[in-house]
Amino acid sequence: ADAYRDALIERARALGIGAQVLFAGTTDNVYPWLRSAQVFALASRWEGSSIALLEAMAAGTPIVASRAAGDAADVLDHGRYGLLVDADDAKGFAAALLRQMDDPVRPASRVDSFDAEAMMRAYHEVLMAATARPDARARAKTGGTRPAP
């Protein structure tokens, strides 16, 4: 990890941007960093459900995310709460970052849709809907097997 970090620092220096780039390392509290950021970039080509994306939303940081970054499109309501760019569109991603710095689309209170209480309600609704189906109730009574016709 140290060799990779050193290589990145050297690369930034070689590009002439060493003074503008900070490789801060690990932290136990990302919120001060997110609140001071002009924009949060999630450029993943593949991602599960990104906690980092939710943390950026909670901090109120403008977001640019790859459409390939897991559920980012759904979390950002398909661009309503942050900008979305195709994963392989580097120029588009750069343009979206600049746009977010000039005229940001902020996540507002969207993160509230993903707090623990909201998620528990959503799970409850799914479970209630699944068990409300007649065939699910019948299977529950027979220990998971289908009742005889």
XYZ file of C-alpha atoms in Angstrom:
149
model
C 0.000 0.000 0.000
C 2.812 2.412 0.822
C 4.554 1.751 -2.506
C 1.294 2.404 -4.380
C 0.685 5.613 -2.397
C 4.255 6.750 -3.076
C 3.780 6.052 -6.792
C 0.594 8.150 -6.816
C 2.319 11.009 -5.025
C 5.159 10.853 -7.549
C 2.673 10.781 -10.439
C 0.898 13.882 -9.104
C 4.250 15.650 -8.742
C 5.278 14.646 -12.293
C 1.991 16.021 -13.649
C 2.630 19.322 -11.870
C -0.390 18.978 -9.589
C 1.374 17.717 -6.469
C 0.555 20.895 -4.533
C -3.155 20.574 -5.379
C -3.530 16.895 -4.429
C -3.706 15.585 -0.881
C -3.307 11.885 -0.152
C -4.726 12.062 3.353
C -4.727 8.366 4.229
C -7.355 6.738 6.424
C -9.719 8.481 8.814
C -12.380 7.486 11.294
C -14.604 10.432 10.352
C -15.124 11.298 6.684
C -17.713 14.030 7.247
C -15.298 16.979 7.725
C -13.597 15.981 4.454
C -16.892 15.571 2.612
C -18.279 18.874 3.906
C -15.195 20.736 2.721
C -15.189 19.079 -0.717
C -16.576 20.998 -3.686
C -17.777 17.765 -5.265
C -17.818 14.021 -4.536
C -16.825 11.712 -7.402
C -17.878 8.060 -7.551
C -16.221 6.908 -10.758
C -16.611 3.164 -10.178
C -17.013 0.822 -13.108
C -18.656 -1.592 -10.672
C -19.985 -0.993 -7.180
C -22.417 -2.538 -4.768
C -24.582 -0.205 -2.742
C -22.113 2.577 -1.929
C -21.957 3.724 1.678
C -19.568 6.471 0.525
C -22.307 7.815 -1.761
C -24.769 7.961 1.141
C -22.132 9.657 3.320
C -21.559 12.306 0.637
C -25.315 12.862 0.420
C -25.565 13.196 4.207
C -22.797 15.811 4.103
C -24.694 17.748 1.419
C -21.803 17.472 -1.032
C -22.639 17.767 -4.751
C -22.166 14.370 -6.422
C -21.028 13.016 -9.776
C -21.415 9.251 -10.080
C -20.939 6.609 -12.694
C -24.135 4.936 -13.865
C -22.265 1.640 -13.368
C -21.720 2.381 -9.669
C -24.247 -0.077 -8.245
C -27.491 1.605 -7.260
C -26.181 5.173 -7.707
C -28.765 5.964 -10.399
C -31.603 4.918 -8.088
C -30.107 6.637 -5.038
C -29.659 9.871 -7.008
C -33.143 9.464 -8.500
C -31.709 9.260 -12.026
C -29.981 12.644 -11.821
C -32.362 14.620 -9.649
C -29.990 14.664 -6.634
C -26.614 14.423 -8.393
C -25.151 14.014 -11.848
C -24.762 10.626 -13.548
C -22.264 9.792 -16.277
C -21.513 6.638 -18.254
C -18.598 4.731 -16.732
C -16.404 4.935 -19.838
C -17.018 8.621 -20.583
C -13.981 10.369 -19.061
C -14.711 13.665 -20.845
C -18.324 13.569 -19.731
C -17.241 12.838 -16.165
C -14.805 15.771 -16.227
C -17.535 18.061 -17.609
C -19.955 16.900 -14.899
C -17.360 17.594 -12.193
C -16.878 21.131 -13.540
C -20.634 21.657 -13.738
C -21.049 20.549 -10.122
C -18.394 23.059 -9.073
C -20.015 25.905 -11.030
C -23.747 25.222 -10.597
C -24.186 22.307 -8.187
C -27.110 19.914 -8.051
C -27.245 19.176 -4.312
C -28.600 15.993 -2.737
C -30.867 17.954 -0.344
C -32.673 15.602 2.063
C -32.611 12.601 -0.294
C -30.400 10.657 2.129
C -33.352 10.543 4.554
C -34.909 7.980 2.205
C -32.069 5.619 3.163
C -31.877 6.004 6.944
C -32.407 2.997 9.226
C -36.084 3.747 9.857
C -36.861 4.141 6.140
C -35.013 0.929 5.298
C -36.852 -1.015 8.031
C -40.187 0.260 6.668
C -39.193 -0.821 3.159
C -38.166 -4.312 4.332
C -41.388 -4.614 6.321
C -43.483 -3.693 3.273
C -41.680 -6.268 1.113
C -42.108 -8.993 3.723
C -45.763 -8.146 4.268
C -46.442 -8.181 0.534
C -44.651 -11.513 0.130
C -46.522 -13.165 2.984
C -49.870 -11.710 1.908
C -49.895 -13.818 -1.262
C -52.167 -16.854 -0.860
C -49.498 -19.336 -1.976
C -47.007 -17.866 0.539
C -49.485 -18.238 3.421
C -50.195 -21.839 2.406
C -46.464 -22.660 2.266
C -45.940 -21.074 5.673
C -48.616 -23.345 7.172
C -47.021 -26.459 5.668
C -43.456 -25.633 6.708
C -42.408 -24.247 3.324
C -43.728 -27.035 1.104
C -46.592 -26.578 -1.284
C -49.921 -27.950 -0.023
C -51.333 -30.985 -1.816
C -53.842 -30.097 -4.566
